[in-house]
XYZ file of C-alpha atoms in Angstrom:
785
model
C 81.263 123.851 154.326
C 79.497 121.024 152.494
C 81.880 118.807 150.346
C 80.627 116.451 147.822
C 82.897 113.215 147.082
C 81.955 110.548 144.981
C 83.657 107.164 144.487
C 83.029 106.435 140.915
C 82.454 103.780 138.909
C 80.942 101.399 141.475
C 77.711 100.482 143.368
C 77.808 103.353 145.740
C 78.505 107.119 145.824
C 78.982 108.982 149.110
C 77.906 112.716 149.167
C 79.274 114.106 152.533
C 77.202 117.075 153.629
C 75.853 116.346 157.078
C 74.785 112.497 157.095
C 73.637 112.463 153.458
C 74.011 109.044 151.697
C 73.256 108.276 148.205
C 73.128 104.914 146.827
C 73.439 104.175 142.879
C 71.957 101.132 141.255
C 73.463 100.105 138.057
C 70.135 99.481 136.503
C 69.523 102.618 134.389
C 72.154 104.516 136.578
C 69.167 105.415 138.838
C 69.795 106.905 142.293
C 67.779 106.037 145.135
C 68.286 108.530 148.335
C 68.925 106.821 151.640
C 67.503 110.026 153.196
C 65.410 112.936 152.371
C 68.525 115.444 152.695
C 69.744 114.068 149.326
C 66.710 114.958 147.188
C 68.411 118.294 146.362
C 70.828 116.131 144.112
C 68.667 113.663 142.427
C 65.152 113.062 141.420
C 63.320 109.748 141.173
C 62.198 109.202 137.562
C 60.428 105.957 138.517
C 56.970 107.302 137.454
C 58.221 108.486 134.222
C 59.496 105.480 131.988
C 59.163 107.527 128.904
C 62.080 109.951 129.969
C 64.446 108.035 132.138
C 67.232 109.890 133.594
C 70.817 109.595 132.041
C 73.022 107.080 133.105
C 75.960 108.171 135.401
C 77.323 111.453 137.083
C 77.100 115.016 135.294
C 80.667 116.204 134.686
C 79.644 119.423 136.717
C 79.512 117.354 139.739
C 82.888 115.979 139.203
C 86.612 117.162 139.933
C 89.495 115.973 138.115
C 93.026 116.241 139.853
C 96.195 116.288 138.131
C 99.146 115.885 140.521
C 102.999 116.437 139.820
C 104.786 113.282 138.845
C 107.357 112.632 141.505
C 109.201 109.537 140.092
C 112.977 110.023 139.595
C 113.962 111.608 136.269
C 110.220 112.001 135.303
C 109.546 115.187 133.784
C 106.034 114.633 132.157
C 102.677 115.635 133.366
C 99.463 113.809 132.920
C 97.498 116.905 131.368
C 98.236 119.979 129.432
C 96.657 123.322 129.394
C 95.098 122.159 125.976
C 93.929 118.889 127.360
C 92.454 120.799 130.488
C 90.690 122.952 128.326
C 88.909 119.928 126.818
C 87.866 118.675 130.085
C 86.490 122.070 131.524
C 84.468 122.663 128.166
C 81.983 119.783 128.665
C 81.768 120.676 132.515
C 84.503 118.927 134.478
C 86.247 120.902 137.463
C 90.036 120.342 137.218
C 92.590 120.971 140.046
C 96.272 120.939 139.020
C 99.071 120.678 141.528
C 101.384 123.655 141.593
C 104.480 123.367 139.422
C 102.826 120.038 138.119
C 103.835 121.092 134.308
C 107.104 123.047 134.796
C 109.395 120.179 133.838
C 107.372 120.130 130.564
C 107.513 123.726 130.033
C 103.680 124.344 130.966
C 103.365 127.186 133.459
C 100.661 127.433 136.320
C 99.392 130.450 134.654
C 98.672 128.332 131.359
C 96.713 126.076 133.311
C 94.665 128.680 135.073
C 93.859 130.423 131.463
C 92.601 127.082 130.539
C 90.140 127.098 133.192
C 92.011 124.990 136.023
C 92.460 125.781 139.509
C 96.004 125.675 140.650
C 96.413 124.127 144.256
C 98.746 122.292 146.595
C 99.423 118.775 146.385
C 97.330 117.617 149.374
C 94.332 119.610 147.953
C 94.614 117.613 144.593
C 94.512 114.183 146.443
C 91.741 115.044 149.116
C 89.415 117.047 146.670
C 89.633 115.108 143.326
C 86.969 112.750 142.417
C 89.179 111.204 139.584
C 93.028 111.561 139.646
C 94.784 111.538 136.355
C 98.325 110.391 136.537
C 101.158 109.228 134.579
C 103.339 106.806 136.607
C 101.966 104.444 139.006
C 101.059 106.042 142.479
C 103.199 105.452 145.508
C 101.821 103.774 148.764
C 101.402 107.368 150.011
C 99.558 108.777 147.221
C 97.096 105.704 147.291
C 96.454 106.230 150.801
C 95.502 109.813 150.101
C 93.249 108.677 147.211
C 91.030 106.714 149.755
C 88.094 105.271 147.933
C 88.055 107.350 144.724
C 89.151 106.875 141.342
C 92.535 106.990 139.600
C 93.341 106.690 135.810
C 97.304 105.903 135.517
C 100.152 103.728 134.402
C 99.431 100.848 136.722
C 101.012 97.567 135.374
C 98.896 95.136 137.668
C 100.738 92.044 136.558
C 103.878 93.458 138.172
C 102.635 95.812 140.875
C 100.638 93.358 142.914
C 100.915 95.277 146.149
C 99.655 98.458 144.616
C 96.730 96.684 143.378
C 96.073 95.034 146.653
C 96.109 98.365 148.518
C 93.603 99.781 146.001
C 91.372 96.849 146.723
C 91.536 97.291 150.540
C 90.557 100.994 150.189
C 87.469 100.420 147.890
C 89.181 102.498 145.193
C 88.394 102.413 141.592
C 91.409 102.262 139.240
C 91.981 102.217 135.305
C 95.289 101.177 133.809
C 96.434 102.940 130.754
C 98.752 100.196 130.115
C 95.720 97.567 129.518
C 94.181 99.133 126.610
C 93.113 96.156 124.380
C 95.614 96.813 121.528
C 93.511 95.034 118.900
C 90.631 97.416 119.545
C 90.888 99.799 116.534
C 89.040 102.481 118.927
C 91.551 101.937 121.440
C 94.420 103.596 119.248
C 93.304 106.838 120.441
C 93.876 106.036 124.147
C 96.826 103.878 123.550
C 99.372 105.637 125.656
C 101.964 102.926 125.433
C 102.269 103.306 121.579
C 102.391 107.249 121.691
C 105.275 106.965 124.533
C 106.854 104.271 122.623
C 106.953 106.290 119.504
C 108.823 109.114 121.396
C 111.315 106.626 122.847
C 112.296 105.205 119.700
C 112.946 108.685 118.224
C 114.825 109.785 121.219
C 116.930 106.394 121.058
C 118.344 107.682 117.707
C 119.112 111.246 119.010
C 121.003 109.938 122.007
C 122.886 107.414 119.745
C 124.025 110.194 117.272
C 124.954 112.128 120.143
C 127.375 109.365 121.640
C 128.468 108.322 117.857
C 131.722 109.936 116.650
C 130.673 110.325 113.016
C 127.699 111.602 110.972
C 124.956 109.255 110.616
C 124.827 110.367 106.765
C 127.518 109.807 104.530
C 129.395 112.729 103.056
C 131.834 113.199 100.251
C 134.122 116.069 100.973
C 137.429 117.829 99.768
C 138.897 116.499 103.080
C 137.855 112.830 102.349
C 134.758 110.606 102.310
C 132.638 109.862 105.494
C 130.785 106.513 105.201
C 127.128 106.410 106.437
C 126.443 105.125 109.825
C 125.028 101.401 109.990
C 122.157 101.154 112.372
C 120.797 97.940 113.470
C 117.194 98.126 115.257
C 115.892 94.890 116.943
C 112.083 94.916 117.469
C 109.801 96.596 114.915
C 106.942 97.395 117.127
C 105.873 101.089 117.517
C 109.289 102.142 119.170
C 111.352 100.064 116.775
C 109.442 101.728 113.525
C 110.056 105.157 114.916
C 113.754 104.411 115.328
C 114.107 103.270 111.978
C 112.253 106.256 110.339
C 114.415 108.790 112.490
C 117.861 106.921 111.486
C 116.743 106.750 108.149
C 115.757 110.377 107.882
C 119.249 111.085 109.549
C 120.884 109.519 106.401
C 121.956 106.216 108.189
C 121.804 102.742 106.513
C 119.354 100.915 108.433
C 118.808 97.124 109.361
C 116.056 95.863 111.328
C 114.956 92.566 112.939
C 111.896 91.245 114.630
C 110.522 87.778 115.440
C 107.234 88.623 113.766
C 107.732 88.241 109.926
C 104.451 90.256 109.351
C 106.615 93.439 110.059
C 108.819 93.010 107.256
C 106.492 95.054 104.684
C 106.379 98.113 107.461
C 110.324 98.105 107.735
C 110.920 98.084 104.097
C 108.382 100.674 103.375
C 110.457 103.011 105.797
C 113.532 102.277 103.679
C 115.139 99.712 105.949
C 116.659 96.242 105.243
C 114.676 93.388 107.042
C 117.019 90.601 108.320
C 115.729 87.228 108.582
C 116.820 83.972 110.433
C 117.675 80.860 108.762
C 114.971 79.142 110.704
C 111.245 79.130 110.162
C 109.203 80.149 113.225
C 106.590 82.902 113.551
C 106.929 85.043 116.665
C 103.652 86.864 116.384
C 101.753 86.708 119.510
C 98.211 87.735 121.114
C 97.285 91.214 120.936
C 99.755 92.512 118.533
C 103.090 91.493 120.879
C 105.690 88.926 120.110
C 105.902 85.615 121.981
C 108.644 83.887 123.557
C 110.707 82.008 120.783
C 112.415 78.347 120.857
C 115.770 77.323 121.854
C 116.465 76.410 118.200
C 115.402 79.615 116.794
C 117.532 81.749 119.483
C 120.550 79.734 118.476
C 119.989 80.545 114.687
C 119.242 84.220 115.692
C 122.301 84.425 117.839
C 124.528 83.422 115.070
C 122.993 85.961 112.601
C 123.372 88.813 115.042
C 126.869 88.005 116.005
C 127.626 88.629 112.424
C 125.708 91.874 112.417
C 127.267 93.189 115.643
C 130.827 93.122 113.675
C 129.305 95.388 110.822
C 127.015 97.964 112.390
C 127.992 100.926 114.396
C 124.593 101.509 116.326
C 122.293 99.036 117.793
C 119.021 99.915 119.199
C 116.871 97.065 120.887
C 112.982 97.554 121.822
C 112.110 93.837 122.321
C 109.671 93.486 125.379
C 107.157 90.811 126.439
C 104.796 92.227 128.950
C 104.981 90.809 132.451
C 108.465 89.049 131.789
C 112.148 89.948 131.995
C 113.365 91.593 128.678
C 114.903 88.585 126.367
C 118.764 89.009 125.952
C 119.322 89.368 122.348
C 122.901 90.969 122.439
C 125.439 89.103 124.590
C 128.553 90.474 126.123
C 130.456 88.373 123.538
C 128.595 90.000 120.676
C 129.169 93.415 122.230
C 132.968 92.552 122.473
C 132.914 92.076 118.688
C 131.724 95.612 117.823
C 133.933 98.237 116.629
C 135.352 100.741 119.123
C 133.226 103.973 119.230
C 129.904 101.844 118.447
C 126.834 102.757 120.501
C 123.929 100.468 121.906
C 120.767 101.960 123.064
C 118.574 99.383 125.140
C 114.724 100.583 125.522
C 114.058 97.446 127.383
C 116.443 98.412 130.320
C 113.651 98.813 132.490
C 112.986 95.191 132.254
C 116.341 94.090 132.402
C 117.605 94.883 128.946
C 118.076 93.221 125.619
C 121.854 93.766 125.782
C 123.848 92.064 128.435
C 125.896 94.934 129.285
C 123.199 97.327 129.780
C 122.781 98.984 133.350
C 119.675 100.580 133.870
C 119.722 104.489 133.801
C 123.402 104.392 133.200
C 126.042 105.047 130.431
C 128.973 102.610 130.532
C 131.737 102.111 128.031
C 133.090 98.633 127.638
C 136.851 98.048 127.394
C 136.726 97.685 123.692
C 135.224 101.248 123.521
C 131.504 100.460 122.968
C 129.077 102.975 124.613
C 126.119 101.197 126.112
C 123.196 103.294 127.049
C 120.376 102.078 129.355
C 118.256 105.212 129.891
C 114.643 104.355 131.066
C 113.545 108.036 130.924
C 113.793 108.498 127.189
C 110.097 109.873 126.558
C 110.832 112.307 129.434
C 113.820 113.736 127.451
C 111.048 114.978 125.325
C 108.714 116.187 127.903
C 106.571 118.744 126.129
C 105.796 116.263 123.184
C 105.492 113.193 125.494
C 103.057 115.018 127.918
C 100.882 116.429 125.052
C 100.494 112.994 123.454
C 99.890 111.232 126.861
C 97.289 114.092 127.962
C 95.438 113.508 124.663
C 95.216 109.565 125.287
C 94.181 109.888 128.956
C 91.618 112.801 128.443
C 90.157 111.403 125.398
C 89.584 108.191 127.414
C 87.992 109.896 130.285
C 85.809 111.723 128.197
C 84.712 108.268 126.598
C 83.729 106.661 129.810
C 79.982 106.820 129.497
C 79.405 108.731 126.316
C 80.970 106.060 124.132
C 78.022 103.605 125.035
C 75.135 105.880 126.312
C 75.528 108.647 123.858
C 75.179 111.262 126.698
C 78.105 113.679 126.107
C 78.423 115.120 129.724
C 77.780 112.066 131.909
C 80.489 109.991 133.519
C 79.161 106.115 133.693
C 81.351 102.929 133.955
C 79.799 100.507 131.340
C 81.254 97.161 131.291
C 79.779 96.734 127.743
C 82.508 99.208 126.658
C 85.391 97.134 125.514
C 87.931 99.909 126.246
C 86.551 100.660 129.664
C 86.398 96.950 130.587
C 89.675 96.113 129.442
C 91.328 99.075 131.333
C 89.362 98.603 134.456
C 91.583 97.084 137.215
C 89.707 97.840 140.304
C 86.161 98.738 140.924
C 85.138 99.866 144.268
C 87.745 97.652 145.539
C 86.525 94.577 143.436
C 89.395 93.086 141.254
C 88.492 93.472 137.803
C 91.491 92.640 135.960
C 92.247 90.775 133.717
C 89.084 91.569 131.644
C 87.189 88.397 130.696
C 87.992 86.912 127.304
C 85.024 87.329 124.742
C 82.784 84.349 124.644
C 83.457 81.655 122.022
C 81.450 81.896 118.962
C 78.341 79.523 118.986
C 78.676 76.264 117.457
C 77.548 76.423 113.919
C 74.136 74.927 112.937
C 73.665 72.181 110.534
C 72.443 74.693 108.040
C 75.476 76.725 108.337
C 77.720 73.488 107.963
C 75.782 72.683 104.646
C 76.265 76.355 103.549
C 79.955 76.314 104.141
C 80.365 72.717 102.542
C 78.295 74.309 99.496
C 80.572 77.304 99.412
C 83.534 75.139 99.426
C 82.459 72.932 96.560
C 84.102 73.375 93.176
C 82.613 76.228 91.604
C 81.120 75.723 88.257
C 82.482 78.598 86.059
C 80.289 80.116 83.467
C 82.547 81.353 80.769
C 79.792 82.886 78.696
C 78.372 85.055 81.484
C 80.834 87.846 81.768
C 80.384 88.246 77.746
C 76.517 88.463 78.054
C 76.873 90.943 80.857
C 79.288 92.715 78.837
C 77.204 92.957 75.610
C 74.215 94.118 77.818
C 76.380 96.967 79.342
C 77.416 97.884 75.741
C 73.809 97.936 74.555
C 72.704 100.052 77.477
C 75.539 102.571 76.834
C 74.992 102.796 73.093
C 71.300 103.122 73.434
C 71.495 105.785 76.276
C 73.929 107.982 74.054
C 71.917 107.711 70.972
C 68.750 108.428 72.636
C 70.209 111.588 74.127
C 71.180 112.408 70.883
C 67.654 112.049 69.397
C 66.236 114.274 72.176
C 69.102 116.987 71.974
C 67.509 120.311 71.787
C 70.445 121.988 69.745
C 74.044 121.476 68.846
C 75.290 123.151 71.950
C 73.905 120.278 74.053
C 75.516 117.683 71.782
C 78.906 119.591 71.964
C 78.711 119.569 75.674
C 77.465 115.787 75.983
C 80.544 114.958 73.958
C 82.889 116.791 76.288
C 81.196 115.450 79.209
C 81.550 111.817 78.217
C 85.066 112.184 77.023
C 85.869 113.991 80.048
C 84.521 111.043 82.348
C 86.343 108.393 80.334
C 89.608 110.301 80.389
C 89.262 111.024 84.442
C 88.492 107.479 85.240
C 91.528 105.995 83.165
C 93.852 108.581 84.767
C 92.727 108.182 88.400
C 92.678 104.499 88.134
C 96.431 104.560 87.309
C 97.119 106.474 90.554
C 99.039 104.404 93.341
C 97.335 104.068 96.642
C 100.440 105.891 98.451
C 99.613 108.948 96.171
C 95.871 109.273 96.739
C 96.194 112.279 99.181
C 98.529 114.145 96.555
C 95.881 113.308 94.047
C 93.045 114.717 96.128
C 95.412 118.149 96.516
C 96.140 118.410 92.757
C 92.799 117.580 91.460
C 91.409 120.077 94.000
C 93.945 122.732 92.827
C 92.987 121.973 89.105
C 89.131 122.582 89.977
C 90.142 126.268 90.888
C 89.586 126.881 87.175
C 86.085 128.143 88.405
C 88.056 131.285 88.438
C 87.549 131.354 84.536
C 83.813 131.572 85.298
C 84.419 134.685 87.429
C 86.392 136.395 84.878
C 83.715 135.802 82.176
C 81.533 137.517 84.554
C 83.846 140.428 85.101
C 84.218 140.919 81.588
C 80.749 140.797 80.654
C 79.217 142.506 83.590
C 75.861 144.325 83.466
C 75.749 145.525 87.057
C 77.334 145.758 90.463
C 75.906 142.396 91.755
C 77.255 140.475 88.984
C 80.694 142.285 89.363
C 80.569 141.424 92.876
C 79.862 137.688 92.318
C 82.617 137.412 89.626
C 85.069 139.165 91.877
C 84.317 136.712 94.564
C 84.384 133.691 92.209
C 87.795 134.894 90.891
C 89.448 135.859 94.161
C 88.475 132.424 96.261
C 89.305 130.243 93.157
C 92.648 131.590 92.931
C 93.355 131.080 96.773
C 92.406 127.485 95.897
C 94.784 127.343 92.902
C 97.946 128.663 94.696
C 97.214 127.306 97.911
C 96.256 123.774 96.480
C 99.728 123.498 94.452
C 101.750 124.411 97.497
C 99.937 121.752 99.770
C 100.446 119.217 96.717
C 104.107 120.187 96.982
C 104.148 119.605 100.668
C 102.639 116.245 100.400
C 105.023 115.006 97.895
C 107.941 116.495 99.897
C 107.116 113.979 102.501
C 108.038 111.079 100.226
C 111.495 112.590 99.617
C 114.507 110.854 101.176
C 117.645 112.229 101.855
C 119.556 110.276 99.485
C 117.255 111.204 96.587
C 118.982 112.638 93.668
C 118.711 116.323 93.035
C 115.537 117.524 90.825
C 115.467 120.148 88.379
C 111.610 120.572 87.517
C 111.877 124.427 87.388
C 113.506 123.743 84.071
C 110.033 123.204 82.666
C 109.249 126.726 83.299
C 110.997 127.563 80.152
C 108.808 125.681 77.671
C 105.772 126.780 79.900
C 106.934 130.591 79.626
C 107.586 129.790 75.756
C 104.237 128.514 75.392
C 102.456 131.504 77.108
C 104.662 133.891 74.951
C 103.751 132.292 71.662
C 100.148 132.341 72.527
C 100.398 136.022 73.654
C 102.103 137.088 70.341
C 99.478 135.007 68.207
C 96.413 136.110 70.170
C 97.546 140.011 69.912
C 98.196 139.820 66.154
C 94.579 138.879 65.464
C 95.756 136.477 62.528
C 95.175 133.305 64.281
C 91.329 132.998 65.099
C 91.828 129.459 66.275
C 94.648 130.033 68.665
C 92.257 130.333 71.722
C 90.679 126.856 71.202
C 94.393 125.345 70.483
C 95.349 126.945 73.860
C 92.320 125.710 75.656
C 93.033 122.149 74.196
C 96.507 122.648 75.446
C 95.581 123.491 78.840
C 93.338 120.642 79.182
C 96.016 118.174 78.142
C 98.466 119.684 80.692
C 95.915 119.441 83.497
C 95.091 115.687 82.547
C 98.903 115.054 82.594
C 98.938 116.630 86.168
C 96.560 114.016 87.322
C 98.199 111.299 85.384
C 101.744 112.183 86.583
C 100.597 110.907 89.941
C 100.548 107.265 88.622
C 103.760 106.830 90.385
C 106.331 108.491 92.700
C 108.867 108.856 89.909
C 106.464 111.128 87.789
C 104.457 112.653 90.468
C 106.414 116.021 90.625
C 106.224 116.321 87.128
C 102.479 115.805 87.381
C 102.289 118.776 89.734
C 104.439 120.960 87.352
C 102.130 119.870 84.436
C 99.025 120.968 86.457
C 100.449 124.186 87.391
C 101.363 124.992 83.669
C 97.517 123.795 82.505
C 95.930 126.191 84.814
C 98.291 129.102 84.196
C 97.633 128.661 80.428
C 94.006 128.294 80.927
C 93.863 131.638 82.775
C 95.798 133.427 79.972
C 93.887 132.147 77.344
C 90.599 133.010 78.878
C 91.978 136.491 79.067
C 93.019 136.344 75.376
C 89.617 135.141 74.431
C 87.618 137.805 76.421
C 89.469 140.773 75.404
C 88.476 142.819 78.607
C 89.010 146.468 78.729
C 92.461 147.556 80.440
C 90.743 148.523 83.553
C 88.944 145.063 83.821
C 92.223 143.400 83.107
C 93.769 145.505 85.906
C 90.791 144.379 88.316
C 91.058 140.587 87.425
C 94.911 140.902 88.122
C 94.591 142.518 91.347
C 91.728 140.093 92.632
C 94.069 137.086 91.478
C 97.216 138.567 93.001
C 95.126 138.926 96.136
C 93.656 135.475 96.103
C 97.038 134.169 95.197
C 98.883 135.885 98.190
C 96.195 134.494 100.501
C 96.615 131.145 99.062
C 100.342 131.176 99.298
C 100.415 132.361 102.960
C 98.094 129.729 104.150
C 99.637 126.912 102.049
C 103.211 127.538 103.581
C 101.797 128.203 107.085
C 100.126 124.754 107.445
C 101.637 122.097 109.315
C 102.086 118.575 107.480
C 99.608 116.896 109.920
C 96.833 119.521 108.775
C 97.365 119.169 105.023
C 94.299 116.856 104.326
C 91.729 119.132 106.224
C 93.344 122.261 104.502
C 92.535 120.520 101.207
C 89.018 120.057 102.238
C 88.847 123.791 103.360
C 90.400 124.895 100.022
C 87.890 122.807 98.105
C 85.049 124.662 99.879
C 86.333 127.765 98.382
C 85.766 126.027 94.819
C 82.199 125.325 95.816
C 81.513 128.993 96.867
C 83.107 130.071 93.691
C 80.930 127.765 91.381
C 77.638 128.764 92.873
C 78.683 132.364 92.659
C 79.593 132.170 89.018
C 76.454 130.499 88.197
C 74.218 132.824 89.972
C 76.218 135.868 88.622
C 75.376 134.095 85.065
C 71.714 133.947 85.758
C 71.294 137.474 86.951
C 73.578 138.835 84.172
C 70.715 138.234 81.611
C 68.059 140.965 81.432
C 65.481 138.299 79.739
C 66.198 135.057 81.321
C 63.244 133.496 79.297
C 65.693 133.935 76.158
C 68.100 131.431 77.624
C 67.879 128.122 76.242
C 67.492 124.936 78.358
C 71.077 123.726 78.152
C 72.370 127.215 79.610
C 69.607 127.089 82.287
C 70.521 123.483 83.129
C 74.385 124.214 83.456
C 73.252 127.200 85.686
C 71.093 124.904 87.778
C 73.612 122.205 88.200
C 76.568 124.400 88.695
C 74.607 126.050 91.685
C 73.673 122.941 93.448
C 76.896 121.106 93.009
C 78.896 124.150 94.321
C 76.546 124.443 97.175
C 77.086 120.888 98.063
C 80.793 120.976 97.574
C 80.979 124.111 99.884
C 78.845 122.565 102.755
C 80.332 118.884 102.230
C 83.855 120.226 102.166
C 83.489 122.532 105.471
C 81.920 119.588 107.216
C 84.993 117.439 105.970
C 87.332 120.044 107.331
C 85.647 120.279 110.657
C 85.791 116.321 111.207
C 89.386 116.101 109.855
C 90.489 119.004 112.195
C 88.541 117.422 115.157
C 86.228 120.718 115.299
C 83.305 118.299 114.668
C 82.483 114.846 115.723
C 83.482 112.139 113.289
C 80.323 110.193 114.083
C 77.784 110.105 111.500
C 74.450 112.344 112.150
C 71.941 110.373 114.210
C 68.932 112.912 114.084
C 65.732 110.707 114.167
C 64.372 112.821 111.336
C 67.582 112.613 109.211
C 66.257 110.486 106.174
C 62.893 112.832 106.069
C 65.061 116.078 106.197
C 67.203 114.696 103.365
C 63.955 113.512 101.124
C 62.558 116.938 101.675
C 65.622 118.926 100.626
C 66.173 116.567 97.883
C 62.486 117.178 96.657
C 63.219 120.898 96.976
C 66.090 120.761 95.230
C 64.675 118.923 92.312
C 61.630 121.072 92.492
C 63.934 124.357 91.966
C 65.291 122.765 88.668
C 62.174 122.196 87.220
């Protein structure tokens, strides 16, 4: 049986099937067969310069192997059924060792359903071109790898014998721990961070399990229980995760780091940042901390000794790559801690930050302090940690080649790719680690020096210029508005112009006041309020002249209600993410009393027929409530009140529209049924969505508003027997509503696809993109003409 095996990423690829031998040149990824028997696989494109072959190896020719982790206490796996499916879809063949995911609760049948072949361990190592692993391979596993490729944690700075063996075997190896931390794109592949996040969370869980009290304080009839005091040392990814978890559990959290720049992050999570009475910045290269001076350590030790006497739990996370972990909590400090206190040392694998730590053990000191030195914290949450790691490693594999070549189904090691080059440790036996530093910037030219000197020269401030520009802007605005008044065809146009201008000014002023942290809830609440497109659908249903109009009105009303109800539920979920356990109780439901009172007052007034202007007053009140809904997001203290105000405004708008239209009993019942169905759908979707999917849910809801707006516009147009009798203002509003609604619907669907990972986030690169856009734009304008 012919077997194809490729030693990937280097200068040569061996295809075993008789005596066939293929050599690959790095230039253009072109292959030159050393014998005619290899011609079945590759063709020469030397004579066709216009259509060169894609660089690299097609995914369909490659097999990815996932062995079971054998390191003691290790329960994770390098690929989950979901990540396997993402590799199989573009063409990879995947082999998974029997029982590889069992400890992470992934069954062999799940892998097979995802498209993998479940095989014995020997088959994984012998028949895989690329092996995806988590822990560094053993000497025996590297021997089984032979001259092929492995992607795994490797720690080349410490595992020198392992790297030497890979070199001797002419293998290719990528280290998941060598991702350039300052590369923004590299965050997707940053397995160190994804696993550290889990370690920080699990450290708090382990501490709470050993601690003899609640983390949150309580006041009960039996007595008062004070909250636990937690000290987190090191505020990297693990430290911040520990802070957030401890804070969510109700503890008082203090934190300390040699990098003062992390103070803001700690305080944003509700922690108190401790500072040493000695000025020295511990920020190092690549986002890590550096070693500090003796003087700083002395000052820090004095501060920490005092903290040890006060706190109940200490979690340490301080690690410096390639060096023993610094001792931050000495035995003398532990001796000062209260009986029942707990230390959790996340640096135990490198010796520990706590002097009493014993790796992989739990000890209790003579004074009653429990010291945990577990090194398998991510494995204690094996399902989540495997899921995140598999995302990191599979996305990295899928980027090797396509990121720079833009060929989506070919594997190609490109040294110009910063992520690939940074993680490449060995390539066909050649040592490639560490990656070369980027070249220094070229020396500035004399012209650049002169320009810099000119830029640094004292600026001459023209105090008159802003006033001149302001006067010009005022002139443009006044002239434009008066000019529109001069060409206005009728009073209806002037009325709409006034409403449009005031709405823009109010909208700008209200939105400008919204704090940055509340931009996502702002997006959700404005989207929910935009569901007032339901009013257009209600108008069509009440004045329909045919089944097509009724259908469009029903569509607009139902979809808009889905958006209204679902949008406000999503808004509430987003605001709930800002709640803290110690926040005081809230009673916003009491605002339902004045809302019900306003609706009742309007209903009685409208039903009596004695107050002809009450509809206009109700519409004004509804508008003010909606504006208040957006304005309430100017701060967290009023954000929930804003959401309540928006809900009341939309509700009053719907009721006042019904009162103004006076539809028949049958039509009213139909409208009520449609809104009930739409509301039920929005309620179901809104409550079902996970917190991580809230932004894309808002985008999906917003697409419904676009469809509703277009449906209402089209229905309005065909609802008139003689379109020629419509004035230009009416026709313009129909045209604009159709176009804006369509753009909103399609744009929101694309946004949903990108946010949900169903579409690539990269911009469209079609060569005729601009010409297509110009053509579509011209056609759109032509339709309006």
